[in-house]
Coordinates of N, CA, C and O in Angstrom, one line a residue:
M6 N 8.7 -27.8 -26.2 CA 8.2 -28.0 -24.8 C 9.1 -27.3 -23.8 O 8.5 -26.7 -22.8
K7 N 10.4 -27.2 -24.0 CA 11.3 -26.5 -23.1 C 11.0 -25.0 -23.1 O 11.0 -24.3 -22.1
L8 N 10.6 -24.5 -24.3 CA 10.3 -23.1 -24.5 C 9.0 -22.8 -23.7 O 9.0 -21.8 -23.0
L9 N 8.0 -23.6 -23.7 CA 6.8 -23.4 -23.0 C 7.1 -23.5 -21.5 O 6.6 -22.6 -20.7
L10 N 7.9 -24.5 -21.0 CA 8.2 -24.6 -19.6 C 9.0 -23.3 -19.2 O 8.7 -22.8 -18.1
G11 N 9.9 -22.9 -20.0 CA 10.7 -21.7 -19.6 C 9.8 -20.4 -19.5 O 9.9 -19.6 -18.7
L12 N 8.8 -20.3 -20.5 CA 7.9 -19.2 -20.4 C 7.0 -19.3 -19.2 O 6.8 -18.2 -18.6
L13 N 6.6 -20.4 -18.8 CA 5.7 -20.5 -17.6 C 6.5 -20.2 -16.4 O 6.0 -19.5 -15.5
V14 N 7.8 -20.6 -16.3 CA 8.6 -20.2 -15.1 C 8.8 -18.7 -15.1 O 8.8 -18.1 -14.0
M15 N 9.1 -18.1 -16.2 CA 9.3 -16.7 -16.3 C 8.1 -15.9 -15.9 O 8.1 -15.0 -15.1
I16 N 6.9 -16.4 -16.4 CA 5.6 -15.7 -16.0 C 5.4 -15.9 -14.5 O 5.0 -14.9 -13.8
H17 N 5.6 -17.1 -14.0 CA 5.4 -17.3 -12.5 C 6.3 -16.4 -11.7 O 5.9 -15.8 -10.8
G18 N 7.6 -16.3 -12.1 CA 8.5 -15.4 -11.4 C 8.1 -14.0 -11.5 O 8.3 -13.2 -10.6
Y19 N 7.6 -13.6 -12.6 CA 7.1 -12.2 -12.8 C 6.0 -11.9 -11.9 O 5.9 -10.8 -11.3
Y20 N 5.0 -12.8 -11.8 CA 3.8 -12.5 -11.0 C 4.0 -12.8 -9.5 O 3.4 -12.2 -8.7
L21 N 4.9 -13.6 -9.1 CA 5.1 -14.0 -7.7 C 6.6 -13.8 -7.3 O 7.2 -14.8 -7.0
P22 N 7.1 -12.6 -7.2 CA 8.5 -12.4 -6.9 C 8.8 -12.6 -5.4 O 9.9 -12.6 -5.0
F23 N 7.8 -12.7 -4.6 CA 8.0 -12.8 -3.1 C 7.0 -13.8 -2.5 O 6.1 -14.2 -3.2
Q24 N 7.2 -14.1 -1.3 CA 6.4 -15.1 -0.6 C 5.1 -14.5 -0.1 O 5.0 -13.3 0.2
V25 N 4.1 -15.4 0.1 CA 2.8 -15.0 0.6 C 2.9 -14.4 2.0 O 2.0 -13.6 2.4
N26 N 3.8 -14.9 2.8 CA 3.9 -14.4 4.2 C 4.8 -13.2 4.4 O 5.1 -12.8 5.5
D27 N 5.2 -12.5 3.3 CA 6.0 -11.3 3.3 C 5.0 -10.1 3.4 O 4.8 -9.4 2.4
L28 N 4.6 -9.8 4.6 CA 3.6 -8.7 4.8 C 4.0 -7.4 4.3 O 3.2 -6.7 3.6
P29 N 5.2 -6.9 4.5 CA 5.6 -5.6 3.9 C 5.4 -5.6 2.4 O 5.0 -4.6 1.8
A30 N 5.9 -6.6 1.7 CA 5.8 -6.7 0.3 C 4.3 -6.8 -0.2 O 3.9 -6.2 -1.2
I31 N 3.5 -7.5 0.6 CA 2.1 -7.6 0.3 C 1.4 -6.3 0.4 O 0.6 -5.9 -0.4
R32 N 1.7 -5.6 1.5 CA 1.2 -4.2 1.7 C 1.5 -3.3 0.5 O 0.6 -2.7 -0.1
K33 N 2.7 -3.3 0.1 CA 3.1 -2.4 -1.1 C 2.4 -2.8 -2.3 O 1.9 -2.0 -3.1
L34 N 2.3 -4.1 -2.6 CA 1.6 -4.6 -3.8 C 0.1 -4.3 -3.7 O -0.5 -3.9 -4.7
A35 N -0.5 -4.4 -2.5 CA -1.9 -4.1 -2.4 C -2.2 -2.7 -2.7 O -3.2 -2.4 -3.4
F36 N -1.4 -1.8 -2.1 CA -1.7 -0.4 -2.3 C -1.4 0.1 -3.8 O -2.0 0.9 -4.3
A37 N -0.4 -0.6 -4.4 CA 0.0 -0.3 -5.8 C -1.1 -0.8 -6.7 O -1.4 -0.2 -7.8
S38 N -1.8 -1.9 -6.3 CA -2.8 -2.5 -7.2 C -4.1 -1.6 -7.3 O -4.9 -1.8 -8.2
T39 N -4.3 -0.7 -6.4 CA -5.5 0.1 -6.5 C -5.4 1.1 -7.7 O -6.4 1.7 -8.1
A40 N -4.2 1.4 -8.1 CA -4.0 2.4 -9.2 C -3.4 1.8 -10.5 O -3.3 2.5 -11.5
D41 N -3.1 0.5 -10.5 CA -2.5 -0.1 -11.7 C -3.0 -1.5 -11.9 O -2.9 -2.4 -11.0
K42 N -3.6 -1.7 -13.0 CA -4.3 -3.0 -13.4 C -3.3 -4.2 -13.4 O -3.6 -5.3 -12.9
E43 N -2.1 -3.9 -13.8 CA -1.0 -5.0 -13.9 C -0.6 -5.4 -12.4 O -0.5 -6.6 -12.1
Q44 N -0.5 -4.4 -11.6 CA -0.1 -4.7 -10.2 C -1.3 -5.4 -9.5 O -1.1 -6.3 -8.7
A45 N -2.5 -5.1 -9.9 CA -3.7 -5.8 -9.3 C -3.7 -7.2 -9.7 O -4.1 -8.1 -8.9
A46 N -3.3 -7.5 -11.0 CA -3.2 -8.9 -11.4 C -2.1 -9.6 -10.7 O -2.3 -10.8 -10.3
R47 N -1.0 -9.0 -10.4 CA 0.1 -9.6 -9.6 C -0.4 -9.9 -8.2 O -0.2 -11.0 -7.6
F48 N -1.1 -8.9 -7.6 CA -1.6 -9.1 -6.3 C -2.6 -10.2 -6.2 O -2.5 -11.1 -5.3
A49 N -3.5 -10.3 -7.1 CA -4.5 -11.4 -7.1 C -3.8 -12.7 -7.3 O -4.2 -13.7 -6.7
A50 N -2.8 -12.8 -8.2 CA -2.1 -14.1 -8.4 C -1.4 -14.5 -7.1 O -1.4 -15.7 -6.8
L51 N -0.8 -13.6 -6.4 CA -0.1 -13.9 -5.2 C -1.1 -14.4 -4.1 O -0.8 -15.4 -3.5
M52 N -2.2 -13.7 -4.0 CA -3.1 -14.0 -2.9 C -4.0 -15.2 -3.3 O -4.7 -15.8 -2.4
S53 N -4.0 -15.7 -4.5 CA -4.9 -16.8 -4.9 C -4.6 -18.1 -4.1 O -5.5 -18.9 -3.9
S54 N -3.4 -18.3 -3.6 CA -3.0 -19.5 -2.9 C -3.4 -19.4 -1.4 O -3.3 -20.4 -0.7
V55 N -3.8 -18.3 -0.9 CA -4.2 -18.1 0.5 C -5.6 -18.8 0.7 O -6.5 -18.6 -0.2
N56 N -5.7 -19.5 1.8 CA -7.0 -20.1 2.1 C -7.4 -19.8 3.5 O -6.6 -19.1 4.3
S57 N -8.5 -20.2 3.9 CA -9.1 -19.8 5.2 C -8.3 -20.4 6.4 O -8.4 -19.9 7.5
G58 N -7.4 -21.3 6.2 CA -6.5 -21.8 7.3 C -5.3 -20.9 7.5 O -4.6 -21.1 8.5
D59 N -5.0 -20.0 6.6 CA -3.9 -19.1 6.7 C -4.2 -18.0 7.7 O -5.3 -17.9 8.2
A60 N -3.2 -17.2 8.0 CA -3.4 -16.1 9.0 C -4.5 -15.2 8.5 O -4.7 -14.9 7.3
P61 N -5.3 -14.8 9.5 CA -6.5 -13.9 9.1 C -6.1 -12.7 8.3 O -6.8 -12.3 7.4
V62 N -5.0 -12.1 8.6 CA -4.6 -10.9 7.9 C -4.3 -11.2 6.4 O -4.7 -10.4 5.5
L63 N -3.7 -12.4 6.1 CA -3.5 -12.8 4.7 C -4.9 -13.0 4.0 O -5.0 -12.7 2.9
Y64 N -5.8 -13.7 4.8 CA -7.1 -13.9 4.2 C -7.8 -12.6 3.9 O -8.5 -12.5 2.9
C65 N -7.6 -11.6 4.8 CA -8.2 -10.3 4.5 C -7.6 -9.6 3.3 O -8.3 -9.1 2.5
Y66 N -6.3 -9.8 3.1 CA -5.7 -9.3 1.9 C -6.2 -10.0 0.7 O -6.3 -9.4 -0.4
K67 N -6.5 -11.3 0.8 CA -7.1 -12.0 -0.3 C -8.4 -11.4 -0.7 O -8.7 -11.1 -1.9
G68 N -9.2 -11.1 0.3 CA -10.5 -10.4 0.1 C -10.3 -9.1 -0.6 O -11.0 -8.7 -1.5
A69 N -9.3 -8.3 -0.1 CA -9.0 -7.0 -0.8 C -8.6 -7.2 -2.2 O -9.1 -6.4 -3.1
S70 N -7.9 -8.2 -2.5 CA -7.4 -8.5 -3.9 C -8.6 -8.8 -4.8 O -8.6 -8.3 -5.9
V71 N -9.6 -9.5 -4.3 CA -10.8 -9.8 -5.1 C -11.6 -8.5 -5.3 O -12.0 -8.3 -6.4
I72 N -11.8 -7.7 -4.3 CA -12.5 -6.5 -4.5 C -11.8 -5.5 -5.5 O -12.4 -4.9 -6.3
I73 N -10.5 -5.5 -5.4 CA -9.7 -4.6 -6.3 C -9.8 -5.1 -7.7 O -9.9 -4.3 -8.6
Q74 N -9.9 -6.4 -7.9 CA -10.1 -7.0 -9.2 C -11.5 -6.5 -9.8 O -11.6 -6.4 -11.0
A75 N -12.4 -6.3 -8.9 CA -13.8 -5.8 -9.4 C -13.6 -4.5 -10.0 O -14.3 -4.2 -11.0
K76 N -12.7 -3.7 -9.6 CA -12.5 -2.3 -10.1 C -12.1 -2.4 -11.6 O -12.5 -1.6 -12.4
Y77 N -11.4 -3.4 -12.0 CA -10.9 -3.6 -13.4 C -11.8 -4.4 -14.3 O -11.5 -4.6 -15.4
A78 N -12.9 -5.0 -13.7 CA -13.8 -5.7 -14.5 C -14.7 -4.8 -15.3 O -15.1 -3.7 -14.9
F79 N -15.0 -5.2 -16.5 CA -15.9 -4.4 -17.4 C -17.4 -4.7 -17.1 O -18.2 -3.8 -17.0
N80 N -17.7 -6.0 -17.0 CA -19.1 -6.4 -16.8 C -19.6 -6.1 -15.4 O -19.0 -6.5 -14.4
P81 N -20.7 -5.3 -15.2 CA -21.2 -4.9 -13.9 C -21.6 -6.1 -13.0 O -21.4 -6.1 -11.8
F82 N -22.0 -7.2 -13.7 CA -22.4 -8.4 -12.9 C -21.1 -9.1 -12.3 O -21.1 -9.5 -11.2
V83 N -20.0 -9.1 -13.1 CA -18.8 -9.6 -12.6 C -18.2 -8.7 -11.5 O -17.7 -9.2 -10.5
K84 N -18.3 -7.4 -11.7 CA -17.9 -6.4 -10.7 C -18.6 -6.7 -9.3 O -18.0 -6.8 -8.3
Y85 N -19.9 -6.9 -9.4 CA -20.7 -7.1 -8.2 C -20.4 -8.5 -7.5 O -20.3 -8.5 -6.3
E86 N -20.2 -9.5 -8.3 CA -19.9 -10.8 -7.8 C -18.5 -10.8 -7.1 O -18.3 -11.4 -6.0
R87 N -17.6 -10.1 -7.7 CA -16.2 -10.0 -7.1 C -16.3 -9.2 -5.8 O -15.7 -9.5 -4.8
F88 N -17.1 -8.1 -5.8 CA -17.3 -7.4 -4.6 C -17.9 -8.2 -3.5 O -17.3 -8.3 -2.4
K89 N -18.9 -9.0 -3.8 CA -19.5 -9.9 -2.8 C -18.6 -10.9 -2.2 O -18.5 -11.2 -1.0
S90 N -17.8 -11.5 -3.1 CA -16.8 -12.5 -2.7 C -15.7 -11.9 -1.9 O -15.4 -12.5 -0.8
G91 N -15.2 -10.8 -2.3 CA -14.2 -10.1 -1.5 C -14.6 -9.7 -0.1 O -13.9 -9.9 0.9
K92 N -15.8 -9.2 -0.1 CA -16.4 -8.7 1.2 C -16.6 -9.9 2.1 O -16.2 -9.8 3.3
A93 N -17.0 -11.1 1.6 CA -17.2 -12.2 2.5 C -15.8 -12.7 3.0 O -15.7 -13.1 4.2
L94 N -14.8 -12.6 2.2 CA -13.4 -13.0 2.7 C -13.0 -12.0 3.8 O -12.4 -12.5 4.8
I95 N -13.2 -10.8 3.6 CA -12.7 -9.8 4.6 C -13.5 -10.0 5.9 O -12.9 -9.9 6.9
E96 N -14.8 -10.1 5.8 CA -15.6 -10.3 7.0 C -15.2 -11.6 7.7 O -15.3 -11.7 8.9
H97 N -14.9 -12.7 7.0 CA -14.5 -13.9 7.6 C -13.2 -13.7 8.3 O -13.0 -14.2 9.5
A98 N -12.2 -13.0 7.7 CA -11.0 -12.7 8.4 C -11.2 -11.9 9.7 O -10.6 -12.1 10.7
F99 N -12.1 -10.9 9.6 CA -12.5 -10.1 10.7 C -13.1 -10.9 11.9 O -12.7 -10.7 13.0
E100 N -13.9 -11.9 11.5 CA -14.5 -12.7 12.5 C -13.5 -13.6 13.2 O -13.6 -13.9 14.4
R101 N -12.4 -14.0 12.5 CA -11.4 -14.8 13.0 C -10.5 -14.0 14.0 O -9.9 -14.5 14.9
D102 N -10.3 -12.7 13.7 CA -9.4 -11.9 14.5 C -9.8 -10.4 14.4 O -9.3 -9.6 13.6
S103 N -10.8 -10.0 15.2 CA -11.3 -8.7 15.2 C -10.4 -7.7 15.9 O -10.7 -6.5 15.8
T104 N -9.3 -8.1 16.5 CA -8.4 -7.2 17.2 C -7.2 -6.9 16.4 O -6.3 -6.1 16.8
D105 N -7.1 -7.4 15.2 CA -5.9 -7.2 14.3 C -6.0 -5.8 13.7 O -6.9 -5.5 13.0
L106 N -5.0 -5.0 14.0 CA -5.0 -3.6 13.5 C -5.0 -3.5 12.0 O -5.7 -2.7 11.4
E107 N -4.3 -4.4 11.4 CA -4.1 -4.4 9.9 C -5.4 -4.8 9.2 O -5.8 -4.3 8.2
I108 N -6.1 -5.8 9.8 CA -7.4 -6.2 9.3 C -8.4 -5.0 9.3 O -9.1 -4.8 8.4
R109 N -8.4 -4.4 10.5 CA -9.3 -3.2 10.6 C -8.9 -2.1 9.6 O -9.8 -1.5 9.0
L110 N -7.6 -1.9 9.3 CA -7.2 -0.9 8.4 C -7.6 -1.3 7.0 O -8.2 -0.4 6.2
I111 N -7.5 -2.5 6.6 CA -7.9 -3.0 5.2 C -9.4 -2.8 5.1 O -9.8 -2.2 4.1
R112 N -10.1 -3.2 6.1 CA -11.6 -3.1 6.0 C -12.0 -1.6 5.9 O -12.9 -1.2 5.1
Y113 N -11.4 -0.8 6.7 CA -11.7 0.6 6.7 C -11.4 1.3 5.4 O -12.2 2.0 4.8
L114 N -10.3 1.0 4.8 CA -9.9 1.6 3.5 C -10.8 1.1 2.4 O -11.2 1.9 1.5
I115 N -11.1 -0.2 2.4 CA -12.0 -0.7 1.4 C -13.4 0.0 1.5 O -13.9 0.5 0.5
Q116 N -14.0 0.0 2.7 CA -15.3 0.6 2.9 C -15.2 2.1 2.6 O -16.2 2.6 2.0
R117 N -14.2 2.8 2.9 CA -14.1 4.2 2.6 C -14.0 4.5 1.1 O -14.4 5.6 0.7
N118 N -13.5 3.6 0.3 CA -13.3 3.9 -1.1 C -14.3 3.2 -2.0 O -14.2 3.4 -3.2
L119 N -15.2 2.5 -1.5 CA -16.3 1.9 -2.3 C -17.4 2.8 -2.5 O -17.7 3.7 -1.6
P120 N -18.2 2.7 -3.6 CA -19.4 3.5 -3.8 C -20.4 3.2 -2.7 O -20.6 2.1 -2.3
G121 N -21.1 4.3 -2.2 CA -22.0 4.1 -1.2 C -23.2 3.2 -1.5 O -23.7 2.6 -0.6
F122 N -23.6 3.1 -2.7 CA -24.7 2.3 -3.1 C -24.5 0.8 -2.8 O -25.5 0.1 -2.8
L123 N -23.3 0.4 -2.6 CA -23.0 -1.0 -2.3 C -23.4 -1.3 -0.9 O -23.5 -2.5 -0.5
G124 N -23.5 -0.3 0.0 CA -24.0 -0.6 1.3 C -22.9 -1.2 2.2 O -23.3 -1.7 3.3
Y125 N -21.7 -1.1 1.9 CA -20.6 -1.7 2.7 C -19.8 -0.5 3.3 O -18.7 -0.2 2.9
H126 N -20.4 0.1 4.3 CA -19.7 1.2 5.0 C -20.1 1.3 6.4 O -19.8 2.3 7.1
S127 N -20.8 0.4 7.0 CA -21.4 0.5 8.3 C -20.3 0.4 9.4 O -20.6 0.8 10.5
D128 N -19.1 -0.1 9.1 CA -18.1 -0.2 10.1 C -17.0 0.8 10.1 O -16.0 0.8 10.8
L129 N -17.2 1.8 9.2 CA -16.2 2.9 9.1 C -15.8 3.5 10.4 O -14.6 3.6 10.7
N130 N -16.8 4.0 11.1 CA -16.5 4.7 12.4 C -15.9 3.8 13.4 O -14.9 4.2 14.1
K131 N -16.4 2.6 13.5 CA -15.9 1.6 14.5 C -14.4 1.3 14.2 O -13.6 1.3 15.1
D132 N -14.1 1.1 13.0 CA -12.8 0.7 12.6 C -11.8 1.9 12.8 O -10.7 1.8 13.3
K133 N -12.3 3.1 12.4 CA -11.5 4.3 12.6 C -11.1 4.5 14.1 O -10.0 4.7 14.4
L134 N -12.1 4.4 14.9 CA -11.9 4.6 16.4 C -11.0 3.5 16.9 O -10.1 3.8 17.7
F135 N -11.2 2.3 16.5 CA -10.3 1.2 16.9 C -8.9 1.4 16.5 O -7.9 1.3 17.3
I136 N -8.7 1.8 15.3 CA -7.3 2.1 14.7 C -6.6 3.2 15.5 O -5.5 3.1 16.0
Q137 N -7.4 4.3 15.7 CA -6.8 5.4 16.5 C -6.5 5.0 17.9 O -5.4 5.4 18.5
K138 N -7.4 4.2 18.5 CA -7.2 3.9 19.9 C -6.0 2.9 20.1 O -5.2 3.0 21.1
H139 N -5.8 2.0 19.2 CA -4.7 1.0 19.3 C -3.5 1.2 18.5 O -2.6 0.4 18.5
L140 N -3.4 2.3 17.9 CA -2.2 2.6 17.0 C -0.9 2.6 17.9 O 0.1 2.1 17.5
G141 N -1.0 3.2 19.0 CA 0.2 3.2 19.9 C 0.7 1.9 20.4 O 1.8 1.7 20.8
D142 N -0.2 0.9 20.4 CA 0.2 -0.5 20.9 C 0.8 -1.3 19.8 O 1.2 -2.4 20.1
C143 N 0.8 -0.8 18.6 CA 1.2 -1.6 17.4 C 2.8 -1.7 17.4 O 3.4 -0.7 17.4
P144 N 3.3 -2.9 17.4 CA 4.8 -3.0 17.4 C 5.4 -2.8 16.0 O 6.6 -2.7 15.8
D145 N 4.6 -2.8 14.9 CA 5.1 -2.7 13.6 C 5.1 -1.2 13.1 O 4.1 -0.6 12.8
N146 N 6.3 -0.7 13.1 CA 6.5 0.8 12.8 C 6.1 1.1 11.4 O 5.6 2.2 11.1
E147 N 6.3 0.1 10.4 CA 5.9 0.4 9.1 C 4.4 0.5 8.9 O 3.9 1.4 8.2
L148 N 3.7 -0.4 9.7 CA 2.2 -0.3 9.7 C 1.8 1.0 10.3 O 0.8 1.7 9.8
K149 N 2.4 1.5 11.4 CA 2.1 2.7 12.0 C 2.3 3.9 11.0 O 1.4 4.8 10.9
R150 N 3.4 3.9 10.3 CA 3.7 5.0 9.3 C 2.6 5.0 8.2 O 2.1 6.0 7.8
L151 N 2.2 3.8 7.8 CA 1.2 3.6 6.8 C -0.2 4.3 7.3 O -0.8 5.0 6.6
I152 N -0.5 3.9 8.5 CA -1.8 4.5 9.1 C -1.7 6.0 9.2 O -2.6 6.7 8.8
L153 N -0.6 6.5 9.6 CA -0.4 7.9 9.8 C -0.4 8.7 8.5 O -0.5 9.9 8.5
S154 N -0.1 8.0 7.4 CA -0.1 8.6 6.1 C -1.5 9.0 5.6 O -1.7 9.7 4.7
Y155 N -2.6 8.4 6.3 CA -3.9 8.7 6.0 C -4.5 9.8 7.0 O -4.6 9.5 8.2
P156 N -4.7 11.0 6.5 CA -5.1 12.1 7.4 C -6.4 11.7 8.2 O -6.6 12.1 9.3
S157 N -7.3 11.0 7.5 CA -8.5 10.6 8.2 C -8.3 9.6 9.4 O -9.2 9.5 10.3
L158 N -7.2 9.0 9.4 CA -6.9 8.0 10.5 C -5.9 8.5 11.5 O -5.8 8.0 12.6
S159 N -5.1 9.5 11.1 CA -4.0 10.0 12.0 C -4.6 10.6 13.3 O -3.9 10.8 14.3
G160 N -5.8 11.0 13.2 CA -6.5 11.6 14.4 C -5.8 12.8 14.9 O -5.3 13.6 14.2
A161 N -5.7 12.9 16.2 CA -5.2 14.1 16.8 C -3.7 13.9 17.3 O -3.3 14.4 18.3
K162 N -3.0 13.1 16.5 CA -1.6 12.8 16.8 C -0.8 14.1 16.7 O -0.9 14.8 15.7
T163 N 0.0 14.4 17.7 CA 0.8 15.6 17.6 C 2.1 15.3 16.7 O 2.4 14.1 16.5
G164 N 2.8 16.3 16.3 CA 4.0 16.1 15.5 C 5.0 15.3 16.3 O 5.7 14.5 15.7
E165 N 5.0 15.5 17.6 CA 6.0 14.7 18.5 C 5.6 13.2 18.5 O 6.5 12.4 18.4
Q166 N 4.3 12.9 18.5 CA 3.9 11.5 18.5 C 4.2 10.9 17.2 O 4.6 9.8 17.1
K167 N 4.0 11.6 16.1 CA 4.3 11.1 14.8 C 5.8 10.9 14.6 O 6.2 9.9 14.0
Q168 N 6.6 11.8 15.1 CA 8.0 11.7 15.0 C 8.5 10.5 15.8 O 9.5 9.9 15.4
S169 N 7.9 10.2 16.9 CA 8.4 9.1 17.7 C 8.2 7.7 17.0 O 8.9 6.8 17.3
I170 N 7.2 7.7 16.1 CA 7.0 6.5 15.3 C 7.9 6.3 14.2 O 8.3 5.3 13.8
R171 N 8.4 7.4 13.7 CA 9.4 7.4 12.6 C 10.7 7.0 13.1 O 11.4 6.2 12.7

């Protein structure tokens, strides 16, 4: 019994090494999960405790985690169900706070990287313009650097403007 309990604690610690409200760590895990199935499992496990009463950006990351899980599913029906569930979570987060730059970024990146036949790409230009317009108002320098790392979002920022964010 002690062995089983020890194993469960070790697994829990492996999958959840940080708190759900640690946005920089969540960002890193989210982006790592797009390329690594194990990281995606960790991301999904971390975000599973998030509910609609939590901060909209966390709820949006939960939606992203569900969509990312679809990437690693074998069954096409499971893939589609996860896509629909994740999309609903992201859109609910957006409805709760449509002015959050990070929510817009998550939605933009998800829509930009999904296959076109899913039909979830109608907000790409709106989100891109919103992100470019409000990037200078963002107090989070790490988020600014992340946005500027995407050439499609960095817009017409000069080297001087990019340097001032670093």
